[in-house]
């Protein structure tokens, strides 16, 4: 019997950007961000590029994909914020995930929250997400230069059982117990409205967004949702070398 071949990443784990902000696992509370806006676009890319970025512990998606996500919200502990991140679609075992290559945030308090809670490593930048009558636009301006300007148009509402979006959890590299691990972003979503549209972009600086091989030439789809986001404590860590099927994905032990 011929068994299917498993694809693994071949990226050098030393090239993965690692957050230098210490992870704080002491906060076991849930944080709810009500009426947050989530703007999510998905694109195909070459399999060879996905394999070159992902470490050996992760499987690339088939087809190879990457995403750009904007989250706009407000909470009493952070004030209003806009967070944006770029991720390569992958799997830990059979579970879909996104390895984050770059992230940005416009609020220093929120930046610290996502860094210490989930290992994000956001650069401070001007980030915005805006819905108008005919489109949704997300923009990132870093060091006085626009590095991403993305929109969706020809939007249609998704209603009933179809009015949800599946977001694969983000994986961020950070130091945990003197080892570099991928920490999983934990959240669930209570959707209120969802629209889907066709992505287009005016600016997409691939070098500034994580890898020169990323390109928006092959858009898949985009969505904009209004939802309550429930941020849960981080629960899982993933090794950079050992895949989930050989024990590389484990629960985080709290003191």
Short mmCIF file of C-alpha atoms in Angstrom, two decimals:
data_model
loop_
_atom_site.label_atom_id
_atom_site.label_comp_id
_atom_site.label_asym_id
_atom_site.label_seq_id
_atom_site.Cartn_x
_atom_site.Cartn_y
_atom_site.Cartn_z
CA UNK A 1 0.00 0.00 0.00
CA UNK A 2 1.30 3.44 -0.91
CA UNK A 3 0.85 6.01 1.85
CA UNK A 4 0.30 9.69 1.09
CA UNK A 5 3.35 11.93 1.35
CA UNK A 6 3.27 14.53 4.11
CA UNK A 7 4.58 17.98 3.32
CA UNK A 8 6.56 19.85 5.96
CA UNK A 9 8.09 23.28 6.09
CA UNK A 10 11.79 23.59 5.36
CA UNK A 11 12.38 27.07 6.81
CA UNK A 12 15.34 27.73 9.04
CA UNK A 13 13.87 28.26 12.54
CA UNK A 14 16.60 30.82 13.20
CA UNK A 15 15.06 33.12 10.58
CA UNK A 16 11.60 33.22 12.22
CA UNK A 17 11.10 36.57 13.98
CA UNK A 18 10.86 35.99 17.74
CA UNK A 19 9.08 38.32 20.13
CA UNK A 20 11.42 39.70 22.80
CA UNK A 21 8.52 40.66 25.07
CA UNK A 22 8.31 38.17 27.97
CA UNK A 23 5.16 36.07 27.88
CA UNK A 24 2.93 36.57 30.93
CA UNK A 25 0.90 33.44 31.70
CA UNK A 26 -0.36 34.64 35.08
CA UNK A 27 -3.57 36.18 33.70
CA UNK A 28 -6.11 33.39 33.30
CA UNK A 29 -9.08 35.68 32.70
CA UNK A 30 -11.21 36.04 29.59
CA UNK A 31 -11.35 39.44 27.88
CA UNK A 32 -14.38 40.31 25.75
CA UNK A 33 -14.09 42.93 23.01
CA UNK A 34 -17.63 43.82 22.01
CA UNK A 35 -18.59 44.85 18.49
CA UNK A 36 -15.08 44.41 17.11
CA UNK A 37 -14.52 44.69 13.37
CA UNK A 38 -12.53 41.92 11.69
CA UNK A 39 -11.35 42.45 8.11
CA UNK A 40 -9.81 39.27 6.66
CA UNK A 41 -8.39 38.65 3.19
CA UNK A 42 -6.93 35.43 1.81
CA UNK A 43 -4.49 34.89 -1.09
CA UNK A 44 -2.77 31.98 -2.82
CA UNK A 45 1.02 31.83 -3.05
CA UNK A 46 3.59 29.41 -4.41
CA UNK A 47 3.99 26.21 -2.42
CA UNK A 48 7.77 26.58 -2.54
CA UNK A 49 7.51 29.94 -0.75
CA UNK A 50 5.22 28.58 1.96
CA UNK A 51 7.57 25.65 2.54
CA UNK A 52 10.57 28.00 2.71
CA UNK A 53 8.90 30.13 5.41
CA UNK A 54 7.32 27.45 7.60
CA UNK A 55 9.50 25.53 10.09
CA UNK A 56 9.78 21.75 9.97
CA UNK A 57 7.07 21.24 12.61
CA UNK A 58 4.30 22.71 10.41
CA UNK A 59 2.56 21.45 7.29
CA UNK A 60 1.74 23.95 4.51
CA UNK A 61 -1.88 24.25 3.47
CA UNK A 62 -2.94 22.87 0.08
CA UNK A 63 -3.18 25.10 -1.87
CA UNK A 64 -0.60 27.33 -0.20
CA UNK A 65 -2.27 30.43 1.24
CA UNK A 66 -1.57 33.51 3.31
CA UNK A 67 -3.87 35.99 5.01
CA UNK A 68 -4.00 39.63 6.06
CA UNK A 69 -6.17 40.34 9.10
CA UNK A 70 -7.26 43.66 10.63
CA UNK A 71 -8.93 43.76 14.05
CA UNK A 72 -10.46 47.01 15.28
CA UNK A 73 -11.95 47.21 18.75
CA UNK A 74 -12.18 48.93 22.08
CA UNK A 75 -11.85 47.72 25.66
CA UNK A 76 -11.72 49.50 28.99
CA UNK A 77 -8.19 48.19 29.65
CA UNK A 78 -6.72 49.28 26.30
CA UNK A 79 -8.94 51.97 24.81
CA UNK A 80 -9.59 51.79 21.07
CA UNK A 81 -7.04 49.93 18.97
CA UNK A 82 -6.32 48.60 15.50
CA UNK A 83 -4.25 45.43 15.11
CA UNK A 84 -3.09 43.96 11.79
CA UNK A 85 -1.17 40.77 11.11
CA UNK A 86 0.00 38.66 8.16
CA UNK A 87 0.10 34.87 8.41
CA UNK A 88 1.06 31.82 6.33
CA UNK A 89 -1.65 29.14 6.34
CA UNK A 90 -0.41 25.88 7.85
CA UNK A 91 -1.43 22.92 9.97
CA UNK A 92 -0.32 21.43 13.26
CA UNK A 93 -1.25 17.83 12.61
CA UNK A 94 -4.70 18.19 11.05
CA UNK A 95 -5.57 21.50 12.71
CA UNK A 96 -5.46 24.67 10.55
CA UNK A 97 -3.30 27.52 11.83
CA UNK A 98 -1.49 30.63 10.53
CA UNK A 99 2.18 31.32 11.24
CA UNK A 100 2.48 35.08 11.76
CA UNK A 101 5.24 36.77 9.76
CA UNK A 102 4.50 40.38 10.74
CA UNK A 103 2.11 42.36 12.91
CA UNK A 104 1.30 46.01 13.58
CA UNK A 105 -0.71 47.92 16.19
CA UNK A 106 -1.58 51.59 16.71
CA UNK A 107 -2.04 51.48 20.49
CA UNK A 108 0.86 50.80 22.85
CA UNK A 109 -1.34 49.38 25.62
CA UNK A 110 -3.06 46.96 23.23
CA UNK A 111 0.31 46.16 21.66
CA UNK A 112 1.62 45.06 25.05
CA UNK A 113 -1.53 43.04 25.76
CA UNK A 114 -1.25 40.97 22.56
CA UNK A 115 2.52 40.62 23.02
CA UNK A 116 2.48 39.42 26.63
CA UNK A 117 -0.65 37.27 26.30
CA UNK A 118 -0.08 35.58 22.91
CA UNK A 119 3.45 36.30 21.73
CA UNK A 120 2.57 38.79 19.02
CA UNK A 121 5.46 41.11 18.13
CA UNK A 122 3.66 44.16 16.70
CA UNK A 123 5.45 47.19 15.33
CA UNK A 124 3.87 50.48 16.39
CA UNK A 125 2.20 51.87 13.26
CA UNK A 126 -0.84 53.71 11.93
CA UNK A 127 -3.43 51.00 11.31
CA UNK A 128 -6.98 51.61 10.14
CA UNK A 129 -10.01 49.64 9.00
CA UNK A 130 -12.99 51.42 7.48
CA UNK A 131 -16.27 50.27 5.96
CA UNK A 132 -17.95 52.54 3.40
CA UNK A 133 -21.08 52.11 1.31
CA UNK A 134 -19.31 50.09 -1.42
CA UNK A 135 -16.17 48.61 0.13
CA UNK A 136 -14.05 47.85 3.17
CA UNK A 137 -10.52 49.20 3.35
CA UNK A 138 -7.60 48.31 5.62
CA UNK A 139 -4.39 50.31 5.69
CA UNK A 140 -1.03 50.04 7.47
CA UNK A 141 1.34 53.01 7.57
CA UNK A 142 4.69 52.21 9.16
CA UNK A 143 7.43 54.80 9.68
CA UNK A 144 5.54 57.35 7.58
CA UNK A 145 5.15 54.97 4.63
CA UNK A 146 2.09 53.00 3.53
CA UNK A 147 3.05 49.31 3.44
CA UNK A 148 -0.44 47.87 2.88
CA UNK A 149 -3.65 49.32 1.45
CA UNK A 150 -6.20 46.55 0.86
CA UNK A 151 -9.91 46.61 0.04
CA UNK A 152 -12.80 44.33 -0.77
CA UNK A 153 -15.62 45.33 -3.10
CA UNK A 154 -18.73 43.82 -4.72
CA UNK A 155 -19.72 42.71 -1.22
CA UNK A 156 -22.65 40.48 -0.37
CA UNK A 157 -24.05 39.74 3.11
CA UNK A 158 -23.74 36.26 4.60
CA UNK A 159 -26.81 35.35 6.63
CA UNK A 160 -28.26 32.45 8.56
CA UNK A 161 -25.94 29.51 9.19
CA UNK A 162 -23.54 30.93 6.61
CA UNK A 163 -23.04 34.16 8.54
CA UNK A 164 -19.83 33.04 10.24
CA UNK A 165 -16.13 33.04 9.35
CA UNK A 166 -13.59 30.40 10.33
CA UNK A 167 -10.37 32.09 11.49
CA UNK A 168 -7.44 29.72 11.89
CA UNK A 169 -5.63 30.54 15.15
CA UNK A 170 -2.41 32.54 14.85
CA UNK A 171 0.95 31.11 15.91
CA UNK A 172 3.60 33.52 17.22
CA UNK A 173 7.22 32.73 18.00
CA UNK A 174 8.38 33.81 21.46
CA UNK A 175 10.57 32.70 24.35
CA UNK A 176 8.99 30.35 26.87
CA UNK A 177 11.01 28.61 29.59
CA UNK A 178 14.24 29.55 27.81
CA UNK A 179 13.10 27.94 24.56
CA UNK A 180 11.62 29.38 21.38
CA UNK A 181 8.07 28.14 20.98
CA UNK A 182 5.07 28.99 18.80
CA UNK A 183 2.27 30.26 21.04
CA UNK A 184 -1.31 29.88 19.87
CA UNK A 185 -3.73 32.80 19.82
CA UNK A 186 -6.90 31.72 21.64
CA UNK A 187 -10.24 33.37 20.87
CA UNK A 188 -13.82 32.63 20.00
CA UNK A 189 -16.26 34.81 18.13
CA UNK A 190 -19.94 35.70 18.38
CA UNK A 191 -20.85 37.03 14.94
CA UNK A 192 -23.37 39.79 14.37
CA UNK A 193 -22.89 40.71 10.71
CA UNK A 194 -20.66 39.28 7.98
CA UNK A 195 -20.09 40.39 4.38
CA UNK A 196 -17.89 38.80 1.74
CA UNK A 197 -16.21 40.56 -1.16
CA UNK A 198 -13.51 40.51 -3.80
CA UNK A 199 -10.04 41.63 -2.62
CA UNK A 200 -7.98 44.29 -4.39
CA UNK A 201 -5.00 46.33 -3.27
CA UNK A 202 -3.33 49.63 -3.99
CA UNK A 203 -0.21 48.94 -1.95
CA UNK A 204 1.32 45.69 -0.69
CA UNK A 205 4.98 45.85 0.33
CA UNK A 206 5.87 42.18 0.72
CA UNK A 207 9.29 42.83 2.25
CA UNK A 208 7.75 44.93 5.02
CA UNK A 209 5.01 42.36 5.58
CA UNK A 210 7.18 39.36 6.27
CA UNK A 211 8.64 37.87 3.09
CA UNK A 212 9.52 39.03 -0.40
CA UNK A 213 7.64 36.10 -1.92
CA UNK A 214 4.22 37.19 -0.65
CA UNK A 215 2.01 38.54 -3.40
CA UNK A 216 -1.62 39.59 -3.68
CA UNK A 217 -1.77 38.68 -7.39
CA UNK A 218 -3.94 35.63 -6.63
CA UNK A 219 -6.77 36.73 -4.32
CA UNK A 220 -9.20 34.14 -2.96
CA UNK A 221 -11.80 36.12 -1.00
CA UNK A 222 -12.23 38.66 1.76
CA UNK A 223 -14.69 39.15 4.60
CA UNK A 224 -15.62 41.88 7.02
CA UNK A 225 -17.37 40.92 10.24
CA UNK A 226 -18.72 42.62 13.32
CA UNK A 227 -18.39 40.27 16.28
CA UNK A 228 -17.82 40.03 20.00
CA UNK A 229 -14.32 38.56 20.42
CA UNK A 230 -13.65 36.53 23.55
CA UNK A 231 -9.91 36.44 24.21
CA UNK A 232 -9.02 33.29 26.15
CA UNK A 233 -5.78 32.49 28.00
CA UNK A 234 -3.03 30.93 25.87
CA UNK A 235 -3.25 27.14 26.16
CA UNK A 236 -1.00 25.54 23.53
CA UNK A 237 2.61 25.73 22.42
CA UNK A 238 4.16 24.26 19.27
CA UNK A 239 7.77 23.20 18.78
CA UNK A 240 9.72 24.59 15.83
CA UNK A 241 11.21 21.22 14.87
CA UNK A 242 8.98 18.39 16.12
CA UNK A 243 5.54 18.20 14.46
CA UNK A 244 2.32 17.71 16.38
CA UNK A 245 2.08 14.05 15.36
CA UNK A 246 5.33 13.30 17.25
CA UNK A 247 4.42 15.32 20.32
CA UNK A 248 5.49 18.79 19.18
CA UNK A 249 2.17 20.44 20.13
CA UNK A 250 1.55 20.47 23.87
CA UNK A 251 -0.51 22.26 26.50
CA UNK A 252 1.15 25.13 28.33
CA UNK A 253 1.85 24.31 31.96
CA UNK A 254 0.92 27.06 34.38
CA UNK A 255 2.44 27.32 37.82
#
